[in-house]
mmCIF file of C-alpha atoms in Angstrom:
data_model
loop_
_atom_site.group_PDB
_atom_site.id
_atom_site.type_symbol
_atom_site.label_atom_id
_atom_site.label_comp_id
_atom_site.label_asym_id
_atom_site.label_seq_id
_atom_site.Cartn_x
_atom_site.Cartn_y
_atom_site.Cartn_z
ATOM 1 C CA UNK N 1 -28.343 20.732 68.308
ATOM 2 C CA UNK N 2 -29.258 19.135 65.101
ATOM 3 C CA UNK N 3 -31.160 16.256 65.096
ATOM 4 C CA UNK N 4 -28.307 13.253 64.315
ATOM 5 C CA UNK N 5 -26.413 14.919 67.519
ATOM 6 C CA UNK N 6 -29.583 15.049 69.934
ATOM 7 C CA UNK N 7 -30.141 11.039 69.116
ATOM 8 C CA UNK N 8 -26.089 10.278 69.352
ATOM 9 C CA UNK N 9 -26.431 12.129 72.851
ATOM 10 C CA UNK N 10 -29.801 10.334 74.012
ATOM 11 C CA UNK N 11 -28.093 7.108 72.872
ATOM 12 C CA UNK N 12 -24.720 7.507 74.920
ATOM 13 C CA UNK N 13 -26.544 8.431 77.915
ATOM 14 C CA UNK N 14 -28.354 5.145 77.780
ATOM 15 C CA UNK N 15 -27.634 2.735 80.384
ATOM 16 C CA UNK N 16 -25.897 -0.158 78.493
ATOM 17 C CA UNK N 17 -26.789 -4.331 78.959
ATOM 18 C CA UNK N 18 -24.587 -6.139 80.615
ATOM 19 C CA UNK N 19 -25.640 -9.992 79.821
ATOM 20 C CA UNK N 20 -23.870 -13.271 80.665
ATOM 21 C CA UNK N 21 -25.572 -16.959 79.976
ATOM 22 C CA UNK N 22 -23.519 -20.329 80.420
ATOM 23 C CA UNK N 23 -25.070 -23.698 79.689
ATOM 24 C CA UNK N 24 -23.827 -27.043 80.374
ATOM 25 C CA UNK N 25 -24.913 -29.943 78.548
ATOM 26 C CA UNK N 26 -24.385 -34.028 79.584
ATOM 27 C CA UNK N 27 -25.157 -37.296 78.329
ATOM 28 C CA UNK N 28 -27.105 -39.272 81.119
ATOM 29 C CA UNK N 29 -28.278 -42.465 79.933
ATOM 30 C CA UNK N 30 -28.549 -41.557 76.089
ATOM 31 C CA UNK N 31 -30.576 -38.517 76.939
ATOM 32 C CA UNK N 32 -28.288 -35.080 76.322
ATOM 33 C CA UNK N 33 -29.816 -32.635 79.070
ATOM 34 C CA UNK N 34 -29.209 -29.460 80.270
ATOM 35 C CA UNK N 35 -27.523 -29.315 83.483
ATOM 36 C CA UNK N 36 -26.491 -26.312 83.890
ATOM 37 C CA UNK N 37 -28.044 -22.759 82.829
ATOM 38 C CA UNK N 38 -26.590 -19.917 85.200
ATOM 39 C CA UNK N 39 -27.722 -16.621 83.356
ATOM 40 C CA UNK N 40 -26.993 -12.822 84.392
ATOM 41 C CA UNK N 41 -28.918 -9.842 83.094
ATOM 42 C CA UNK N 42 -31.226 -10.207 79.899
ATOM 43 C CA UNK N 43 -30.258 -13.618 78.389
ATOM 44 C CA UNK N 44 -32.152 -16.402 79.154
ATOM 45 C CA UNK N 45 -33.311 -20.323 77.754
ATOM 46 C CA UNK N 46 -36.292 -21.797 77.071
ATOM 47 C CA UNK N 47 -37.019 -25.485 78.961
ATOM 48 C CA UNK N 48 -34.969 -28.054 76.656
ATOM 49 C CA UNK N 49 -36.588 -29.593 74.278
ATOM 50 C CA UNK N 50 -37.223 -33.095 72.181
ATOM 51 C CA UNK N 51 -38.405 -33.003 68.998
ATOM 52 C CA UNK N 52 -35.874 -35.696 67.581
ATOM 53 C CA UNK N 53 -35.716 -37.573 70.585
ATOM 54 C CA UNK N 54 -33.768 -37.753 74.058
ATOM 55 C CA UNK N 55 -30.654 -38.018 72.104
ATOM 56 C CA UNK N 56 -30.362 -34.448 71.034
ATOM 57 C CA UNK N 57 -31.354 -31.018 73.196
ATOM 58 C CA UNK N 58 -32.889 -28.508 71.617
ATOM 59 C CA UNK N 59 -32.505 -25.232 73.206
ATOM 60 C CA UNK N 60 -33.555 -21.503 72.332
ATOM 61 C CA UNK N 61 -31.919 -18.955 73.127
ATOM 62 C CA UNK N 62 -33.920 -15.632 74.033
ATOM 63 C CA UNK N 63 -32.360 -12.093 74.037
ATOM 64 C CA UNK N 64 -35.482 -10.094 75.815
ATOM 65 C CA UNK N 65 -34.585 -6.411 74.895
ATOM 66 C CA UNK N 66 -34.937 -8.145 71.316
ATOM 67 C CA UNK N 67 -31.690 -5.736 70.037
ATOM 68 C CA UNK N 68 -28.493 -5.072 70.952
ATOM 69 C CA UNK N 69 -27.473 -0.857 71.163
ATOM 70 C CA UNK N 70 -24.352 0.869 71.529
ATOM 71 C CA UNK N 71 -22.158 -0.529 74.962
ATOM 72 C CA UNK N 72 -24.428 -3.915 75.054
ATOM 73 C CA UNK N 73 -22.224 -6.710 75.802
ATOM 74 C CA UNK N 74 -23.677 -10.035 75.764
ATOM 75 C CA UNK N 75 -21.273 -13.789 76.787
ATOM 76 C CA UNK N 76 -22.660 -16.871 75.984
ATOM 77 C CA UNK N 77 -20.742 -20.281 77.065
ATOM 78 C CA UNK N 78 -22.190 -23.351 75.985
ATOM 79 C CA UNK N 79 -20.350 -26.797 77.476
ATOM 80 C CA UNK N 80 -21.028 -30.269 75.800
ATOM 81 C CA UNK N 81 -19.428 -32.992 77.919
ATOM 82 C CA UNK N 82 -18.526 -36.203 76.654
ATOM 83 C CA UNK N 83 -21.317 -37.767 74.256
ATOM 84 C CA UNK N 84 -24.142 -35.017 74.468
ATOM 85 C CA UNK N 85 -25.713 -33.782 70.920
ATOM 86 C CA UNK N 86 -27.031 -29.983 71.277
ATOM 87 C CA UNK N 87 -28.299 -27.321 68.774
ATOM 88 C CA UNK N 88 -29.273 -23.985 70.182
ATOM 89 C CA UNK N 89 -30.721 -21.455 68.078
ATOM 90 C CA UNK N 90 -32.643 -18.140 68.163
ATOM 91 C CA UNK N 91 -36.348 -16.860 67.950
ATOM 92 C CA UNK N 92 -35.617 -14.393 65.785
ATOM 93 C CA UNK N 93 -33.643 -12.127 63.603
ATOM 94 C CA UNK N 94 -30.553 -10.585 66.176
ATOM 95 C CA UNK N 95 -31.049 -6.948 65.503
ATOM 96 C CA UNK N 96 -27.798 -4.571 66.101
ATOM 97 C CA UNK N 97 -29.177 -0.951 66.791
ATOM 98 C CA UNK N 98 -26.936 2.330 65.793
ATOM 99 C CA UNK N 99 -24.255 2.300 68.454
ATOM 100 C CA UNK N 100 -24.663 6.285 68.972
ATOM 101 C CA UNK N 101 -20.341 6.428 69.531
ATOM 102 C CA UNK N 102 -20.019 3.150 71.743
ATOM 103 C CA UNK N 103 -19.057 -0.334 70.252
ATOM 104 C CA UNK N 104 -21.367 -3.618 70.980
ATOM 105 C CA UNK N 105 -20.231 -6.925 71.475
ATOM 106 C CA UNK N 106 -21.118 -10.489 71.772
ATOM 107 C CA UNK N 107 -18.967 -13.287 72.902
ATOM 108 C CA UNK N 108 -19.611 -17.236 72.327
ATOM 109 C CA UNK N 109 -17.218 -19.762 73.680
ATOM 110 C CA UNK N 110 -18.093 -23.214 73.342
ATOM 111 C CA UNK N 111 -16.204 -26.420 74.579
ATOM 112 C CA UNK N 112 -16.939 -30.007 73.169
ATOM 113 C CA UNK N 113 -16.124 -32.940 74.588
ATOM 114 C CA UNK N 114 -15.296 -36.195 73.744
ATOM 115 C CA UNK N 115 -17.802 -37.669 70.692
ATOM 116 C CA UNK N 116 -20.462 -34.390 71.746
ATOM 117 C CA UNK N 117 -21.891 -32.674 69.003
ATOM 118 C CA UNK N 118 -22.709 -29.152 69.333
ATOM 119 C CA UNK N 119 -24.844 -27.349 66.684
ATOM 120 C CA UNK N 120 -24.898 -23.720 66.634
ATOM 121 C CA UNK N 121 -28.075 -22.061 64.355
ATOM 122 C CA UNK N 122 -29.144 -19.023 65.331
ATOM 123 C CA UNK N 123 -31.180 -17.066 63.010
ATOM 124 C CA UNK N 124 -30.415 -14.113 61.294
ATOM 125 C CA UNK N 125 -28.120 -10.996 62.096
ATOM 126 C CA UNK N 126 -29.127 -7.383 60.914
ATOM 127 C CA UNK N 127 -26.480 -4.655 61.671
ATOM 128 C CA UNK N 128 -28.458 -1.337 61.494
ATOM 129 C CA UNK N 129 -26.353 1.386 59.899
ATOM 130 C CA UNK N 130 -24.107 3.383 62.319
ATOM 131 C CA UNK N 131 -23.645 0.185 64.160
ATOM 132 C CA UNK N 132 -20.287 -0.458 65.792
ATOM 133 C CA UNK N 133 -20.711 -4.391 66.595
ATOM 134 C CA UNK N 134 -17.922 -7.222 67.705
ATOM 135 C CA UNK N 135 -18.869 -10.326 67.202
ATOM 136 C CA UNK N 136 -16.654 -13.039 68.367
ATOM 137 C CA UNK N 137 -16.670 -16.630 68.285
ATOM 138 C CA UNK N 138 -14.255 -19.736 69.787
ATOM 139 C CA UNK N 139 -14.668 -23.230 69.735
ATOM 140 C CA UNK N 140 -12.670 -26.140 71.539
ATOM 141 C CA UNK N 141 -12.747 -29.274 70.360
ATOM 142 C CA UNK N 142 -12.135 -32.658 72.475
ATOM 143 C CA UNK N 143 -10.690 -35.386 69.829
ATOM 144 C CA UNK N 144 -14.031 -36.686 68.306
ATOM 145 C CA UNK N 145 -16.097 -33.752 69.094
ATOM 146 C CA UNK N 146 -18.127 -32.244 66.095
ATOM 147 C CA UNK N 147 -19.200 -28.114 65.878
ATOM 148 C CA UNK N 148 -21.559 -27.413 63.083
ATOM 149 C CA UNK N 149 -22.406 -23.608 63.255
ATOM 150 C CA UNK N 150 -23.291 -20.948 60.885
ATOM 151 C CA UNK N 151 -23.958 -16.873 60.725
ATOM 152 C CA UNK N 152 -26.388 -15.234 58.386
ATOM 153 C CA UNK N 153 -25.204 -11.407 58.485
ATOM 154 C CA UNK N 154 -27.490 -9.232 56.848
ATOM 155 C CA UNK N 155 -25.739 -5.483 56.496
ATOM 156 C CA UNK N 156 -28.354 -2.610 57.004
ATOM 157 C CA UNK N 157 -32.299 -3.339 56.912
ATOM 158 C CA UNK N 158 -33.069 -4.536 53.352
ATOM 159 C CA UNK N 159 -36.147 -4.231 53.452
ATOM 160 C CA UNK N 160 -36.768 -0.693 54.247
ATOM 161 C CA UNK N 161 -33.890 0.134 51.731
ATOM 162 C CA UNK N 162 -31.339 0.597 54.239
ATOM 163 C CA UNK N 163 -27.799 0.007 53.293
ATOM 164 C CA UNK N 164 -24.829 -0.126 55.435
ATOM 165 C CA UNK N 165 -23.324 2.790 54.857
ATOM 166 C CA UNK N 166 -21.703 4.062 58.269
ATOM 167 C CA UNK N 167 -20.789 2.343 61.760
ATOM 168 C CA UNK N 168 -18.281 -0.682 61.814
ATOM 169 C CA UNK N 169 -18.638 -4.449 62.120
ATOM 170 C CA UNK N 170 -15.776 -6.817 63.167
ATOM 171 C CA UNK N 171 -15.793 -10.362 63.227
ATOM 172 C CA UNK N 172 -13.740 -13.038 64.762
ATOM 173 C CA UNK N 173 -13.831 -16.976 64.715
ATOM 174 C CA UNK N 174 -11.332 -19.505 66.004
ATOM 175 C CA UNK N 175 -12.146 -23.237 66.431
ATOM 176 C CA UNK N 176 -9.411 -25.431 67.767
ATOM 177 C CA UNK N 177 -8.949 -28.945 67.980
ATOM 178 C CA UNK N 178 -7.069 -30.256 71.185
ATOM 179 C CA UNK N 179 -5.435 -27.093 71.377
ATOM 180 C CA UNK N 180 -4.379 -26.973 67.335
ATOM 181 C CA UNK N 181 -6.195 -24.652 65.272
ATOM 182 C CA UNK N 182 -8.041 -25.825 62.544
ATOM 183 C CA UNK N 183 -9.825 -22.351 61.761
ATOM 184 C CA UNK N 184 -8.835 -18.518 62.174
ATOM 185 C CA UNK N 185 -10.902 -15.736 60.366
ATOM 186 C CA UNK N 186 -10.967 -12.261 60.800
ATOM 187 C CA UNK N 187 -12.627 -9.780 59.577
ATOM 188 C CA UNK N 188 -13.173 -5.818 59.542
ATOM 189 C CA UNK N 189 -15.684 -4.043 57.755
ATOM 190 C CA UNK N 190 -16.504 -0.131 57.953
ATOM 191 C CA UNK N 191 -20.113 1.002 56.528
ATOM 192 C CA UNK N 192 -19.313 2.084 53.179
ATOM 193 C CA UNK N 193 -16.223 0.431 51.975
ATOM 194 C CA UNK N 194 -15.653 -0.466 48.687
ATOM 195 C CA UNK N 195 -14.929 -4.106 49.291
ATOM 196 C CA UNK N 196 -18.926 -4.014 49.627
ATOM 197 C CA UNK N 197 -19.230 -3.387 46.339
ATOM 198 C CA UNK N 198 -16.091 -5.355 44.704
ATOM 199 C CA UNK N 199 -16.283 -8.462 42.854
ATOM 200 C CA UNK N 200 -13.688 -9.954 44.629
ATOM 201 C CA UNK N 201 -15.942 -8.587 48.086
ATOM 202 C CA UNK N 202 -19.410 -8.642 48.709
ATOM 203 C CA UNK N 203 -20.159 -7.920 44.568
ATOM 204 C CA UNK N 204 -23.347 -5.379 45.854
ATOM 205 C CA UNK N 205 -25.061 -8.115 47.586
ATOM 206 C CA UNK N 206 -26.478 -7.196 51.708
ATOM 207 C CA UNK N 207 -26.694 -10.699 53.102
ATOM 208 C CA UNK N 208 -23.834 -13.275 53.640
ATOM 209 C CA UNK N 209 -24.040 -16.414 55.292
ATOM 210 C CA UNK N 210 -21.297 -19.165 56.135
ATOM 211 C CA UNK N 211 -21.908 -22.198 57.344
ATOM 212 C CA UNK N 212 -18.904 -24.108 58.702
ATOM 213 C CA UNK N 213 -18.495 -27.919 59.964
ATOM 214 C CA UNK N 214 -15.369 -28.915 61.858
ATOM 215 C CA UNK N 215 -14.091 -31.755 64.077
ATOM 216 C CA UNK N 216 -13.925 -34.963 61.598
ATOM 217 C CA UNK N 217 -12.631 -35.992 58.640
ATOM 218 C CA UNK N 218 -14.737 -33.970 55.885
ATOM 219 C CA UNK N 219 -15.356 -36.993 53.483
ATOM 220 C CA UNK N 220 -15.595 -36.307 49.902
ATOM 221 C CA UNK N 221 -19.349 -37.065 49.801
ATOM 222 C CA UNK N 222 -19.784 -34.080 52.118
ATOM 223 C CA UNK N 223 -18.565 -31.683 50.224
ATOM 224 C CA UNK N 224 -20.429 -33.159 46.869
ATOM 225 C CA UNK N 225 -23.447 -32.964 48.890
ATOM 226 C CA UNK N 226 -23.114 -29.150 49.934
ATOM 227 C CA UNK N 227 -22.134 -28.526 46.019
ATOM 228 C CA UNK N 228 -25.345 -30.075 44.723
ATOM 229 C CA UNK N 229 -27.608 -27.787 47.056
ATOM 230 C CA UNK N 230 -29.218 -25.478 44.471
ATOM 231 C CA UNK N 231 -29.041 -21.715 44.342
ATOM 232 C CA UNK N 232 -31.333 -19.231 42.863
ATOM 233 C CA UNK N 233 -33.170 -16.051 43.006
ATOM 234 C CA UNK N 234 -29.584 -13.852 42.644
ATOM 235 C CA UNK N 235 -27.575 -16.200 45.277
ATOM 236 C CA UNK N 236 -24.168 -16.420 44.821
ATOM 237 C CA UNK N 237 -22.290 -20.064 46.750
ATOM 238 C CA UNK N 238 -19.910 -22.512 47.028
ATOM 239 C CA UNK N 239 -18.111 -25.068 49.830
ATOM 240 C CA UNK N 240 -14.883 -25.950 50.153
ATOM 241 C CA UNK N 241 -12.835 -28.268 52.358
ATOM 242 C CA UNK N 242 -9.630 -28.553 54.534
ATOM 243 C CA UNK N 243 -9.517 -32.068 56.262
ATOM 244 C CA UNK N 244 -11.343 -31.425 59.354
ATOM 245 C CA UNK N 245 -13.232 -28.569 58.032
ATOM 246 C CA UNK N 246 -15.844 -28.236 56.137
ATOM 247 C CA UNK N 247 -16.926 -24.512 54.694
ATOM 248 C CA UNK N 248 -20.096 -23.786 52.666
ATOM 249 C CA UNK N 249 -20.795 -20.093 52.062
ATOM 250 C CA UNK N 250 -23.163 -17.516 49.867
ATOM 251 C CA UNK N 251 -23.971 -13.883 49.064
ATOM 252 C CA UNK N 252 -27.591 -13.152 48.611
ATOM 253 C CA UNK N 253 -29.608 -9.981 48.163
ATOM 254 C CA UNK N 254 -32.092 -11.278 50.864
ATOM 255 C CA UNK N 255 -31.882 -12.887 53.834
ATOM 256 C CA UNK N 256 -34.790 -15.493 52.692
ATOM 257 C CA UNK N 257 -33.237 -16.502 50.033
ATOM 258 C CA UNK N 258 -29.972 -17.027 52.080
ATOM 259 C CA UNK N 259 -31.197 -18.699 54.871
ATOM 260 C CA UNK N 260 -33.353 -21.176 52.175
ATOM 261 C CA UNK N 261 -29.767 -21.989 50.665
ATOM 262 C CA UNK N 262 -27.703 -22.790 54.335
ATOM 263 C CA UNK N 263 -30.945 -24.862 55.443
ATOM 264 C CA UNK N 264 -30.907 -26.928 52.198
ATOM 265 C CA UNK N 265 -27.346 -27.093 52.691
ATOM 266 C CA UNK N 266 -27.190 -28.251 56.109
ATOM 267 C CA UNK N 267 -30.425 -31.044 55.316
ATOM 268 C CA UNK N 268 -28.332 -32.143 53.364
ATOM 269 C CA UNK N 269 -25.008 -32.434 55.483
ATOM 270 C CA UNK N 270 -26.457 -33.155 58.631
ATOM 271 C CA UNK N 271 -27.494 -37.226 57.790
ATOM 272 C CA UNK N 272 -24.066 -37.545 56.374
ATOM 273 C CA UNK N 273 -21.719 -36.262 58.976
ATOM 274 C CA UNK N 274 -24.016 -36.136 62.041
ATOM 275 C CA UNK N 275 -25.733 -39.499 61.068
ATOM 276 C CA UNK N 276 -29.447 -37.808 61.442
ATOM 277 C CA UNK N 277 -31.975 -36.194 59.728
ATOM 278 C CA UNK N 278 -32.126 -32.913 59.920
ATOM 279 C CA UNK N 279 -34.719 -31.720 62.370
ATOM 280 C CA UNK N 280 -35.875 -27.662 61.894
ATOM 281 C CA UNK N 281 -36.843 -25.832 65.190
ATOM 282 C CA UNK N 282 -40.458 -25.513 65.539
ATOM 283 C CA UNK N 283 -39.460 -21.768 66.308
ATOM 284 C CA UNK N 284 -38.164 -21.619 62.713
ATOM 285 C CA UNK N 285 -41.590 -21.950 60.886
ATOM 286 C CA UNK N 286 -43.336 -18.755 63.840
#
């Protein structure tokens, strides 16, 4: 047995995580707490927490295997009732292992209420070559209710060299706005296709990141804001708008240099449409 087959065999004999988390968030006298956090196999939260005030929760959400292998299949529901202001985010880079013949998937469904705010920042994503990952996203919006999330999706582990030559990624989003949609994407990538290389694709470049804002009317000082955010070191952007979306995306051959574009970006969004500064995670600068 060569070497590739023993590790394929070791991998799909591996008993495969099974991981559910659902958080509910209220407004209780202008402080947005967590009152609910049910959680089933390795997915868990740290205590909420208040670095901006009682208005917003700040929550982290913790993956303890720290990677996600072939057959993993992790469900997170996050609930903002009326008036509660949440951003959840993650420790650290999600890391998606080679899937040795069996797809991975996460799930996040999140419901907003009336005039809540959910904010959705997790860092980045690295699919490992030979990954076969599902990522899937869907957001419902109560009239007045605000979503500001983004993905940084770095393909194969740049800094080693690795490219993302084999394995599979997929990648849906929906948000919806009192049952009409106001965003659909799809996408399907193999390791190795040419779109990674075309102009009109990825143009050569590992990381992408998109950073999307939905739920209000995207005012035209928005979008000059995003536009004016500065991009260097071999980062590729742009935003656009529909009228209750806002879309601000980049290619980058790094994911520091990504991730220092979408946080300038979204300091510079988040006074303007959220009506506060923005506020990094402590677990950001660890």
């Amino acid at each position: 047995m060569s070497e590739a087959a023993r590790r394929a065999a070791e991998e799909s004999a591996r008993p495969a995580w099974q991981a559910r988390l659902d958080l509910g968030f209220a407004c209780r006298a202008g402080r947005s707490t967590l009152v609910r956090c049910r959680h089933e196999g390795p997915l868990r939260v740290q205590k909420a927490l208040y670095p901006e005030g009682p208005e917003v929760c700040q929550v982290i959400v913790l993956h303890p295997p720290g990677g996600i292998a072939g057959g993993d299949a992790l469900h997170i529901e996050v609930e903002a009732a009326p008036a509660a202001r949440v951003l959840l985010t993650t420790p650290g880079a999600g890391k998606w292992y080679r899937s040795g013949g069996r797809r991975a998937g996460q799930t996040l469904a999140v419901r907003i209420g009336e005039g809540a705010e959910v904010e959705w920042l997790p860092q980045e994503t690295i699919i490992f070559a030979g990954a076969d990952a599902c990522l899937q996203t869907q957001v419902e919006l109560a009239v007045g209710g605000v979503f500001c999330g983004w993905e940084i999706l770095c393909l194969g582990r740049t800094a080693a060299g690795e490219r993302f030559t084999g394995g599979m990624l997929e990648l849906t989003t929906r948000i919806e706005k009192a049952g009409r949609p106001l965003w659909l994407e799809r996408a399907r990538l193999p390791g190795g296709s040419p779109w990674m290389q075309a102009a009109a694709g990825l143009a050569g470049l590992p990381v992408s990141a998109t950073l999307l804002l939905a739920g209000r009317v995207i005012e035209p000082e928005w979008l000059a804001a995003c536009r004016a955010v500065g991009a260097g070191g071999g980062v590729f952007c742009g935003a656009s708008a529909l009228p209750e979306l806002l879309v601000a995306r980049c290619l980058a051959p790094g994911s520091e240099a990504a991730r220092a574009w979408l946080g300038a970006v979204w300091r510079a969004l988040r006074p303007l449409a959220l009506g506060r500064a923005a506020v990094p995670p402590r677990i950001w600068n660890t």
